[in-house]
mmCIF file of C-alpha atoms and ligand atoms in Angstrom:
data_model
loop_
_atom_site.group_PDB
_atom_site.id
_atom_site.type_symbol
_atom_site.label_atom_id
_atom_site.label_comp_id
_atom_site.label_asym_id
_atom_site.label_seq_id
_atom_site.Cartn_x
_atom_site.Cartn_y
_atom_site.Cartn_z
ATOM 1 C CA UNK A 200 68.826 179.475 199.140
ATOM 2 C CA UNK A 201 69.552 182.382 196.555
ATOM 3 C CA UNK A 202 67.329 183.511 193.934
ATOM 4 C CA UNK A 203 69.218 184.295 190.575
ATOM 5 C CA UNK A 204 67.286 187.161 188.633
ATOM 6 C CA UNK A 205 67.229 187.842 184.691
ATOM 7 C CA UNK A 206 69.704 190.478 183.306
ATOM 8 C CA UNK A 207 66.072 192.142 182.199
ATOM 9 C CA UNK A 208 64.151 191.370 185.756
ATOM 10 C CA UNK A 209 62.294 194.603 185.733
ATOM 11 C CA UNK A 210 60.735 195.966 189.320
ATOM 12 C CA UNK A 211 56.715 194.183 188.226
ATOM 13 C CA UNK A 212 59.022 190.894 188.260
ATOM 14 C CA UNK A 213 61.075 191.894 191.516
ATOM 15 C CA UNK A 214 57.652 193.144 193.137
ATOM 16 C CA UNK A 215 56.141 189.739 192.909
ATOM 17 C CA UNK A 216 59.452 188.089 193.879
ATOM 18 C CA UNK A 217 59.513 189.829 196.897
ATOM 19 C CA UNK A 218 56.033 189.511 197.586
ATOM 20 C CA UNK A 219 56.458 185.697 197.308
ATOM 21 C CA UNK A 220 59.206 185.488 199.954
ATOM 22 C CA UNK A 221 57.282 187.685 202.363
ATOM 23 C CA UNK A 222 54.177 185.329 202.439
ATOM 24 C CA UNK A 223 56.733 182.743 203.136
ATOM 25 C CA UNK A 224 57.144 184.686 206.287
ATOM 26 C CA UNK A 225 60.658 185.280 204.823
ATOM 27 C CA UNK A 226 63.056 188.620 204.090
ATOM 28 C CA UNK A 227 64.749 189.678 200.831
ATOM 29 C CA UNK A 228 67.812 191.687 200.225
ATOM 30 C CA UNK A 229 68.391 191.995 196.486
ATOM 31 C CA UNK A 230 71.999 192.675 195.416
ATOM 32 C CA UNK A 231 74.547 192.988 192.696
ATOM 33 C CA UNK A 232 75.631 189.748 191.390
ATOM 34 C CA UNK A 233 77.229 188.795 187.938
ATOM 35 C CA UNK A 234 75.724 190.436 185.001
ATOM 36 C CA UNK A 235 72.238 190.461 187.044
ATOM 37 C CA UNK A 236 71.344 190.591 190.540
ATOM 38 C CA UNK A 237 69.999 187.809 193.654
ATOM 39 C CA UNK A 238 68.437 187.442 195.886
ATOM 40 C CA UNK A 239 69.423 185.541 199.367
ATOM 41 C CA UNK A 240 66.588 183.568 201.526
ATOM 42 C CA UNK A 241 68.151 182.371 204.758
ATOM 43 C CA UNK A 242 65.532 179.737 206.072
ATOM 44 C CA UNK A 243 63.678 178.844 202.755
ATOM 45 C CA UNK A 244 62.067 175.312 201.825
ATOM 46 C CA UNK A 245 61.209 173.418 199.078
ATOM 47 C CA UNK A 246 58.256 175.006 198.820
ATOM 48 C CA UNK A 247 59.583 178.636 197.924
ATOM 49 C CA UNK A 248 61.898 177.542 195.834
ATOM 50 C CA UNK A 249 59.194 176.100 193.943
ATOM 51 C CA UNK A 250 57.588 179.275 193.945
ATOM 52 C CA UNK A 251 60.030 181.701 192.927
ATOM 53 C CA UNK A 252 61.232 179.137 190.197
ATOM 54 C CA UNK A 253 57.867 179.288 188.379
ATOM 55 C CA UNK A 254 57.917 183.397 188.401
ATOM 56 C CA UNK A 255 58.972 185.702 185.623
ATOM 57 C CA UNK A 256 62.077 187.488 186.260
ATOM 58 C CA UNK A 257 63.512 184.559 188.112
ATOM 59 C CA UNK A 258 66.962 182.901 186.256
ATOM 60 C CA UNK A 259 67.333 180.285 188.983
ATOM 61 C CA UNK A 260 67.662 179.009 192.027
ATOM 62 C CA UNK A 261 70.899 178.096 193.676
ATOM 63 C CA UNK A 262 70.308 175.706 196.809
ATOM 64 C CA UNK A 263 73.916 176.396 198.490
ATOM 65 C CA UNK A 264 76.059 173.555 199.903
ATOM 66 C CA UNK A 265 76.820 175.545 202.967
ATOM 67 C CA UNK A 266 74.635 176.466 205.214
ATOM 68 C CA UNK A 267 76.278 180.067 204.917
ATOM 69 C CA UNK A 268 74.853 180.643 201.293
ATOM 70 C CA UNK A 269 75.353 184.091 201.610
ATOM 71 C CA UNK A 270 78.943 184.674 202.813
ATOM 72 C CA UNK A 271 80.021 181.717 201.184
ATOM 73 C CA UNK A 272 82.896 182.505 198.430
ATOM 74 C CA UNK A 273 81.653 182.019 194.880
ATOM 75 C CA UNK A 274 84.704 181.534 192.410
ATOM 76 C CA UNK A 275 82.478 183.879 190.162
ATOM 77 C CA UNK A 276 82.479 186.491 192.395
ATOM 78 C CA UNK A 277 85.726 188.606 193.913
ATOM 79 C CA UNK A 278 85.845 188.970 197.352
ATOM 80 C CA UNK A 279 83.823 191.481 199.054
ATOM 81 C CA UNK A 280 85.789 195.002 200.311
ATOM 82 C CA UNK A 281 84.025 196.758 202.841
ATOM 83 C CA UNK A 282 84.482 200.052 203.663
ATOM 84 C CA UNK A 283 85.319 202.669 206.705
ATOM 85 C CA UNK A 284 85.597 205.713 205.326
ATOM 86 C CA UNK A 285 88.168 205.657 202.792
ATOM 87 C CA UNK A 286 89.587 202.532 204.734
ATOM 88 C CA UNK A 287 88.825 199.295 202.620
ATOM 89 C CA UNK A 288 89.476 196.086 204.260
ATOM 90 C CA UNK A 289 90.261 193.201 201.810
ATOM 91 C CA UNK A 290 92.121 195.155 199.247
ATOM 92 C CA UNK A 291 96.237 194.962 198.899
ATOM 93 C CA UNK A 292 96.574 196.849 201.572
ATOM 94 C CA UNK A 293 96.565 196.115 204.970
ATOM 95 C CA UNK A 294 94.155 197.388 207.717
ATOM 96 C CA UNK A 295 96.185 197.985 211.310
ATOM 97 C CA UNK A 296 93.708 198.955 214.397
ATOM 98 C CA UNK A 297 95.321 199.724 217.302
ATOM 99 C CA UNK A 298 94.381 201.376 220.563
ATOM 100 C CA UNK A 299 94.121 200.453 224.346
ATOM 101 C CA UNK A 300 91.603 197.488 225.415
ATOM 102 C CA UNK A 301 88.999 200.167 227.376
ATOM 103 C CA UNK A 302 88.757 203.884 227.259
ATOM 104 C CA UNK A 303 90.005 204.512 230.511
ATOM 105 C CA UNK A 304 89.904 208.744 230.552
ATOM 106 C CA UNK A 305 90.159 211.533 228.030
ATOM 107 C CA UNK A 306 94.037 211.876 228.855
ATOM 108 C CA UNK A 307 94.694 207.817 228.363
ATOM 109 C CA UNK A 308 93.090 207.757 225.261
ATOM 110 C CA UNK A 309 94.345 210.694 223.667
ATOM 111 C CA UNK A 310 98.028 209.627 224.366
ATOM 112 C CA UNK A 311 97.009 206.113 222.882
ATOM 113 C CA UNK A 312 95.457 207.841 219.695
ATOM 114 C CA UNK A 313 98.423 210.165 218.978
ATOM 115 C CA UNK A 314 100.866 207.012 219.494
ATOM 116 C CA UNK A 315 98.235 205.356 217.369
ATOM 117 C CA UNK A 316 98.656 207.793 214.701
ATOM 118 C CA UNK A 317 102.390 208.180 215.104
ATOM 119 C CA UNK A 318 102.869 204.467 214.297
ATOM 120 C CA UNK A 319 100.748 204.770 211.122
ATOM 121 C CA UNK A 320 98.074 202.668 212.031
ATOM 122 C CA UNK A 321 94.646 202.899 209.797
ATOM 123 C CA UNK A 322 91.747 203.117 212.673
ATOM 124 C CA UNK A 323 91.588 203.505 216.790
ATOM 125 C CA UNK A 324 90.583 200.898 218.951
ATOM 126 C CA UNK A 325 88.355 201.150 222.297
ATOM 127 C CA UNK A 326 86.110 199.585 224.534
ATOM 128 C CA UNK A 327 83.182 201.541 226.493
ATOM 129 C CA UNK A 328 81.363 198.735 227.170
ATOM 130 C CA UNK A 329 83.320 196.111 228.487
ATOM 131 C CA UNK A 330 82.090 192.334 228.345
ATOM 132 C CA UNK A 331 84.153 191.123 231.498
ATOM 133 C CA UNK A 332 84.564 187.690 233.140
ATOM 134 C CA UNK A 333 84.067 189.360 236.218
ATOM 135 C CA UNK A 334 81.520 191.808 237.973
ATOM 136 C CA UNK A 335 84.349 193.105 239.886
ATOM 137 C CA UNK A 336 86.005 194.232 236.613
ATOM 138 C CA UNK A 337 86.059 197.340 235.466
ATOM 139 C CA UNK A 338 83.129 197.075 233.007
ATOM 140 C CA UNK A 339 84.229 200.827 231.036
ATOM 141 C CA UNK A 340 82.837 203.799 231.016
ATOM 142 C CA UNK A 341 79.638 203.464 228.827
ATOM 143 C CA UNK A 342 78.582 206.414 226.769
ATOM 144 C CA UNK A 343 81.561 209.092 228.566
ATOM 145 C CA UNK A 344 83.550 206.168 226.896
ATOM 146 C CA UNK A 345 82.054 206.566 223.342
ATOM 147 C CA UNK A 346 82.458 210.251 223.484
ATOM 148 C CA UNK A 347 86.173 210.144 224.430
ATOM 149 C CA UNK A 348 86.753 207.781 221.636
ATOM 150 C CA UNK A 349 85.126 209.345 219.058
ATOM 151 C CA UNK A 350 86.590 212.871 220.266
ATOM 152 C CA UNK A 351 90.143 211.153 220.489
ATOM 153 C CA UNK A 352 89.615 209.576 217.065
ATOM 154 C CA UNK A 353 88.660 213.196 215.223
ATOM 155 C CA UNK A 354 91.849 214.967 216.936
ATOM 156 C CA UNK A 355 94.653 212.685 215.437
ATOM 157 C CA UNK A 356 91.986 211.952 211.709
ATOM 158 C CA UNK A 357 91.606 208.104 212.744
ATOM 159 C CA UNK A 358 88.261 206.315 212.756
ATOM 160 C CA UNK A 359 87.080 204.468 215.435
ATOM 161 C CA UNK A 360 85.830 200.726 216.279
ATOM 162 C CA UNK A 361 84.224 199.680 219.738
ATOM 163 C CA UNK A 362 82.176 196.799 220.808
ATOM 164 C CA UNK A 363 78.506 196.844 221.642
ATOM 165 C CA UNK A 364 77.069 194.736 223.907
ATOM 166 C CA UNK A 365 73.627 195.044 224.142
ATOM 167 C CA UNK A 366 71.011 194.845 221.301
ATOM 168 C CA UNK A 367 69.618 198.218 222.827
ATOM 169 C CA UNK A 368 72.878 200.488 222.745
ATOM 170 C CA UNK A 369 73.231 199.619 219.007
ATOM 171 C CA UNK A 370 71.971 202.653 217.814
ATOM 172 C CA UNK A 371 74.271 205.100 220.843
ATOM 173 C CA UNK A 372 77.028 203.086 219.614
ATOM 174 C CA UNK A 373 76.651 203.708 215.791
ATOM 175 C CA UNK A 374 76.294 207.475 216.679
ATOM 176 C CA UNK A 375 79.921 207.404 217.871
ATOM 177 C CA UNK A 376 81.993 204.636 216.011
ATOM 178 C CA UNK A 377 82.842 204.225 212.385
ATOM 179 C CA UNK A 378 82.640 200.177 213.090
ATOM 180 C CA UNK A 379 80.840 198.215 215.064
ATOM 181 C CA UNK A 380 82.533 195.507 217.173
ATOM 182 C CA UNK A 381 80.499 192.365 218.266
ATOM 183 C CA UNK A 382 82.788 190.782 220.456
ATOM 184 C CA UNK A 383 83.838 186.621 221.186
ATOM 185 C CA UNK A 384 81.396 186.591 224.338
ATOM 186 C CA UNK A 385 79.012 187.785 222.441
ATOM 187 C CA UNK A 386 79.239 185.737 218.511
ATOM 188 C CA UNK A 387 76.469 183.797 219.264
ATOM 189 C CA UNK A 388 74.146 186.501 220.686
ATOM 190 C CA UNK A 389 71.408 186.210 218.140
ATOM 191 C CA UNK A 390 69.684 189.533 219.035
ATOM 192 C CA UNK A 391 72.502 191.509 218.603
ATOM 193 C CA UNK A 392 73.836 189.794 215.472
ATOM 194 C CA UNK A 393 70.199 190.530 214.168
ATOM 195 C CA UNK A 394 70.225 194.654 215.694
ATOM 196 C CA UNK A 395 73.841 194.943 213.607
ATOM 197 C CA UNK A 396 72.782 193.376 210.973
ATOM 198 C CA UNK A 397 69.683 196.292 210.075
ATOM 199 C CA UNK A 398 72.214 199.089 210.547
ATOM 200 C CA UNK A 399 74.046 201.037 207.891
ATOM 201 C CA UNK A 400 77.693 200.795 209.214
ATOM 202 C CA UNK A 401 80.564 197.849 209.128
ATOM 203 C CA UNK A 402 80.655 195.182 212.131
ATOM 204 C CA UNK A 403 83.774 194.284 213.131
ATOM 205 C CA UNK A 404 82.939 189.966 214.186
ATOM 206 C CA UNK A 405 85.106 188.352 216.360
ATOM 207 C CA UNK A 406 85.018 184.431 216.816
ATOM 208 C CA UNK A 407 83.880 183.279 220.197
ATOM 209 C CA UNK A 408 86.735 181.396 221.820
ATOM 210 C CA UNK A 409 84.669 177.941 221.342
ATOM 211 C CA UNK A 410 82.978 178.470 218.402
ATOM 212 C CA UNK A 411 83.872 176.243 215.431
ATOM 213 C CA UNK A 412 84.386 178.250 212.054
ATOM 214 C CA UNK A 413 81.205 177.014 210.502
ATOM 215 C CA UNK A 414 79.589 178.621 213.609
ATOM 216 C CA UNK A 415 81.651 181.675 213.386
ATOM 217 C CA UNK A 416 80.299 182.291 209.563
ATOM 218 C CA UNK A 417 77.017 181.299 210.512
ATOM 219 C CA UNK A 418 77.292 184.261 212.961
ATOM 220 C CA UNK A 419 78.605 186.773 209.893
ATOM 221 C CA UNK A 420 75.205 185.033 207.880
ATOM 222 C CA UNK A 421 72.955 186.437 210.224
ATOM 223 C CA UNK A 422 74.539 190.133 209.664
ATOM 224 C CA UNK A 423 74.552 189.824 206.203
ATOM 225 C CA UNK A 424 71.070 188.123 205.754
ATOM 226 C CA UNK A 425 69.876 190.604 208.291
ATOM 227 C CA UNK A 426 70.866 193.243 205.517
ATOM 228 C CA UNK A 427 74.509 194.598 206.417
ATOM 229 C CA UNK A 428 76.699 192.935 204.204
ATOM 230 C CA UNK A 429 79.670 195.185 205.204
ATOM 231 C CA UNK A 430 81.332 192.286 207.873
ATOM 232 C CA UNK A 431 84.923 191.931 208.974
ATOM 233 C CA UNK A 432 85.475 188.713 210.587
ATOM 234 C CA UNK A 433 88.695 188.381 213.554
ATOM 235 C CA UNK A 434 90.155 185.407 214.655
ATOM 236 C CA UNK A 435 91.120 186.242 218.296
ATOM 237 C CA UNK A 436 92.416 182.503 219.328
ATOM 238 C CA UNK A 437 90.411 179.843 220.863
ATOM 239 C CA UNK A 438 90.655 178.026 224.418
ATOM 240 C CA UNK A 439 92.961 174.920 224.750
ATOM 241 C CA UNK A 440 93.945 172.844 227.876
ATOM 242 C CA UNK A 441 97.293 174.676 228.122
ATOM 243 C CA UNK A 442 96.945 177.854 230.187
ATOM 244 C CA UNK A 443 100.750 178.676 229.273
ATOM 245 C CA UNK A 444 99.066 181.422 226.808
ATOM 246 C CA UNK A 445 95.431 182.977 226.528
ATOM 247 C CA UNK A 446 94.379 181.250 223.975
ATOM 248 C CA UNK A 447 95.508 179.278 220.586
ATOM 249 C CA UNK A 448 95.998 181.311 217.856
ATOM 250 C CA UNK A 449 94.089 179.628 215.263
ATOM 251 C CA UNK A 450 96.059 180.512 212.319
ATOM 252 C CA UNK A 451 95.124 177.901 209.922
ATOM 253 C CA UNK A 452 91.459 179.322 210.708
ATOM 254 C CA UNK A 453 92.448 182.584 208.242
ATOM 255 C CA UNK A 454 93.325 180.562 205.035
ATOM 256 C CA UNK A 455 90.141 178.693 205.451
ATOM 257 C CA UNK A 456 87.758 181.081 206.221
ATOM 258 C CA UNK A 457 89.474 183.242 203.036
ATOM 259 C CA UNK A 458 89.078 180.122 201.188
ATOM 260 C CA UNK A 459 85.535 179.911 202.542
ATOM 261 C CA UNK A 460 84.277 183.264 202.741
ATOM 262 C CA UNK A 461 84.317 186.243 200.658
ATOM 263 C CA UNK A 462 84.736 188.652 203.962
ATOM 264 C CA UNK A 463 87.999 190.120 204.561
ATOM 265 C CA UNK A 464 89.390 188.413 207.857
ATOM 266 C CA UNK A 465 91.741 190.223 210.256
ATOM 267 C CA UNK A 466 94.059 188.884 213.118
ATOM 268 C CA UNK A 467 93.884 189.699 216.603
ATOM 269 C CA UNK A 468 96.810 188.481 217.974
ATOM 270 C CA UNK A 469 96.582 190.165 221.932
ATOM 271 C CA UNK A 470 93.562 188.015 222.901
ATOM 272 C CA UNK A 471 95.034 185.195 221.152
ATOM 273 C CA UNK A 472 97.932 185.136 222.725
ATOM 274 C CA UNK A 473 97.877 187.211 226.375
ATOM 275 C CA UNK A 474 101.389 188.205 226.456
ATOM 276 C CA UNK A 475 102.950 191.130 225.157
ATOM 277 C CA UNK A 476 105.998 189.753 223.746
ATOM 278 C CA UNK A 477 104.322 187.140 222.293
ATOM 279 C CA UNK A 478 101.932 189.600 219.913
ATOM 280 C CA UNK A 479 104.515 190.794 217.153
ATOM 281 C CA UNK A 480 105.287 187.141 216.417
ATOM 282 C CA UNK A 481 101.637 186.016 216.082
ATOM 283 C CA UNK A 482 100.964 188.989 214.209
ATOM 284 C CA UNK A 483 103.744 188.561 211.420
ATOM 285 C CA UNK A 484 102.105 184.755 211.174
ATOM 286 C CA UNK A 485 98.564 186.411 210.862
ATOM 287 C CA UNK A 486 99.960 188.595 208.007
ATOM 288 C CA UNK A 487 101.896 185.764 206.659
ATOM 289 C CA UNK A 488 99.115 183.540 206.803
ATOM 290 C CA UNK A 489 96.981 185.676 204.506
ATOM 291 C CA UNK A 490 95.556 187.684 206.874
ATOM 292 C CA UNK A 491 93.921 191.275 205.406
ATOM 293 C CA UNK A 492 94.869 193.452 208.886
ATOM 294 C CA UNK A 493 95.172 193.320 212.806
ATOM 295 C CA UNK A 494 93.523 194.494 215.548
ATOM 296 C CA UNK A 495 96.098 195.062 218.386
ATOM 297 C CA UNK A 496 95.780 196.700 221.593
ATOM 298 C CA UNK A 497 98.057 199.321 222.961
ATOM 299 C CA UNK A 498 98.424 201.227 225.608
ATOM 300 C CA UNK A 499 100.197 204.403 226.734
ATOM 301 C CA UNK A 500 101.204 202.824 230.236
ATOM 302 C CA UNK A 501 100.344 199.182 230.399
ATOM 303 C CA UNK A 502 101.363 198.386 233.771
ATOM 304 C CA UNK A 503 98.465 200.848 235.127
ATOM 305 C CA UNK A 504 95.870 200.005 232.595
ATOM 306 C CA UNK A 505 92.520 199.022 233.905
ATOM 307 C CA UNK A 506 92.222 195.912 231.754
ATOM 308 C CA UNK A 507 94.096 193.339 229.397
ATOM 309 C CA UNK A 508 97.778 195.451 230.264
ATOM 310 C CA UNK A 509 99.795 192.573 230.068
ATOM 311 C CA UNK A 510 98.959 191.890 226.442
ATOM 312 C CA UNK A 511 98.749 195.449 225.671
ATOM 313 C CA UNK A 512 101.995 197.106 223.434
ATOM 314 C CA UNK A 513 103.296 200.159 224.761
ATOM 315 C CA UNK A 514 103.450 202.710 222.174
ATOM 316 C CA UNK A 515 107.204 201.844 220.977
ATOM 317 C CA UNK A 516 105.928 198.391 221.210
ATOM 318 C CA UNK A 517 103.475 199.438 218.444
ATOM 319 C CA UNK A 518 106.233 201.332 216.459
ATOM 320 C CA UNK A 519 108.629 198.583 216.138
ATOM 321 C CA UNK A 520 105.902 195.602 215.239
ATOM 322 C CA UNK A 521 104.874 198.238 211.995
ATOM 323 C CA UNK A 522 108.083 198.692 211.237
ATOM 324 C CA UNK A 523 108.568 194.904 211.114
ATOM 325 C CA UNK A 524 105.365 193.951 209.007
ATOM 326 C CA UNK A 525 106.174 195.722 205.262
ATOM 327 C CA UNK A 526 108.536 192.229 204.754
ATOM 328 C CA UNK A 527 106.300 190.113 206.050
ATOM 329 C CA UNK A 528 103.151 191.676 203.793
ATOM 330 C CA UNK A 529 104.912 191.974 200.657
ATOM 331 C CA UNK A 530 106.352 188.447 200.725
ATOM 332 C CA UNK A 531 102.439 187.373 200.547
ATOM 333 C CA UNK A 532 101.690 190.279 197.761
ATOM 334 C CA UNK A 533 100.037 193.008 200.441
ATOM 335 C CA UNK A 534 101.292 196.246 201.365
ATOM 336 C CA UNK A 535 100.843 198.379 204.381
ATOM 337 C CA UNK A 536 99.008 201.660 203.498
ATOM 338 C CA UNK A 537 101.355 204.525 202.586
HETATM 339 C C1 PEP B 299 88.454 193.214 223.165
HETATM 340 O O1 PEP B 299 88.626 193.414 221.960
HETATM 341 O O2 PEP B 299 88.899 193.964 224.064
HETATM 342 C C2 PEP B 299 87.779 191.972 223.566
HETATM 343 C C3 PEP B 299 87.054 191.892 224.674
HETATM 344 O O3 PEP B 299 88.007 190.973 222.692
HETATM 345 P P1 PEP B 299 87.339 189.499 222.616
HETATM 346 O O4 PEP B 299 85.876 189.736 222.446
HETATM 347 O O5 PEP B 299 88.009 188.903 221.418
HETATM 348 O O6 PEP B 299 87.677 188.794 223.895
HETATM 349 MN MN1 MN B 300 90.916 193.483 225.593
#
């Protein structure tokens, strides 16, 4: 449910408003919104609505269709940009990450961010926790990781995005990246969705490789009810019955959710697909398909990398897929960033 407020709604009227939804047991998050502001309630009845209706201040109340009230894309409304620094995802131009799956040592990650850099991508990619299959994996190396990242990241002038996987390494994590990634394994992990969604910085939400997409922007509705609206949803491919590839690369997923949402939605195409000369072709039909950036991985030497190498680009991999998307972006209207 969202709350509408009057143009004149002073802060007596929003006081009472939000004392309302708290003795529902409820949160509020007031925001900008046409030529007044709302308010969204995730989880509230009849009852509240009834409530709130009756108080001054209140315009009216909007009981959503979808269950995702608050990401949901409202033709009043353009679509939301978030920011990473003087990144903005969402806008005409397009947002490239690229970087190797896991931080692996200072000297790997360095060579990945200068070949990041040298192919003119926006941000550096990097796990230091690693959510693998197996315990035998190589599961990164934790906060060293997050150091080398972020230290990698300020030498070339790229931000930084790396996953978090636990609830309680939320805060280490936002010390060190400019974006938060919450990982497929991990969409449906309610605690963290909640611990992302009370921090100051943008999450970076991948869709869990069975998750449907009204799951997948029930997921971003917890972040952004939670109080971060500053989400970037990835479609990463889903599981099939054909192990020929990865995944499926869901690309009829992006003009939906952009129809659906108003969060900008990127591509990974390395998960999706699992082979590395698959990725420039998926990643021209991710652009193509409306998609506002990528997320690729790369890495300096993929035959000895410690985890996803044979999906990774080597760094003239990288070089030659940029050099290949300007076509594909401005036959859609986008650019790549100058
Ligand atoms: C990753 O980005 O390295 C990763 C683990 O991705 P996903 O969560 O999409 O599998
Ligand atoms: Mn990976």
């Amino acid at each position: 449910m969202i709350a509408l407020l009057h143009p004149e709604c002073n802060l007596r009227h929003k006081a009472g408003i939000i004392d309302a939804i708290q003795q529902a047991g409820l949160r509020a998050r007031i925001e900008p919104h046409d030529e007044g502001e709302r308010i969204g309630i995730p989880g509230a009845g009849e009852e509240l609505a009834g409530t709130l209706e009756a108080l001054p201040g209140v315009r009216g109340i909007l009981h959503q269709k979808a269950s995702y009230g608050l990401v949901s894309r409202l033709d009043s409304e353009p679509p939301s940009q978030p920011r990473v620094g003087s990144i903005r995802f969402g806008g005409p131009e397009l947002v490239i990450i690229s970087g190797p799956c896991a931080v692996e040592s200072e000297a790997q990650i360095l060579l990945a961010a200068r070949a990041a850099r040298a192919a003119g991508v926006q941000m550096l990619r990097g796990g230091a926790f690693k959510p693998r299959t197996s315990p035998y994996s190589f599961q990164g190396l934790g906060h060293a990781g997050l150091e080398l990242l972020a230290q990698a990241g300020q030498e070339v002038g790229l931000p930084v995005v790396t996953e978090v996987v636990d609830p309680g390494d939320v805060e280490l994590v936002a010390r060190y990246a400019d974006m938060l990634q919450i990982g497929a394994r991990n969409m449906q992990n309610f605690s963290l969705l909640r611990a992302v969604g009370e921090l100051g910085k943008p999450v970076l939400l991948k869709r869990g490789m069975m998750s449907t997409v009204k799951e997948f922007l029930l997921a971003a509705e917890y972040i952004v009810g939670g109080g971060n609206p500053e989400v970037v949803l990835c479609e990463r491919g889903i599981r099939s019955f054909d192990s020929a590839t990865r995944n499926i690369f869901d690309v009829t997923a992006i003009p939906l959710l952009k129809q659906e949402t108003h969060l900008p939605v990127i591509a990974d195409p390395s998960h999706a697909c699992g082979i590395r000369s698959l990725v420039p072709h998926i990643s021209r039909a991710a652009i193509a398909a409306g998609a506002d950036g990528l997320i690729v991985e790369m890495h300096p030497d993929p035959d000895q990398a410690l985890s996803d190498g044979a999906q990774s680009l080597t760094p003239s991999g990288l070089n030659e897929l940029m050099q290949s998307l300007p076509a594909v972006a401005g036959s859609v209207g986008r650019r790549l960033s100058s």
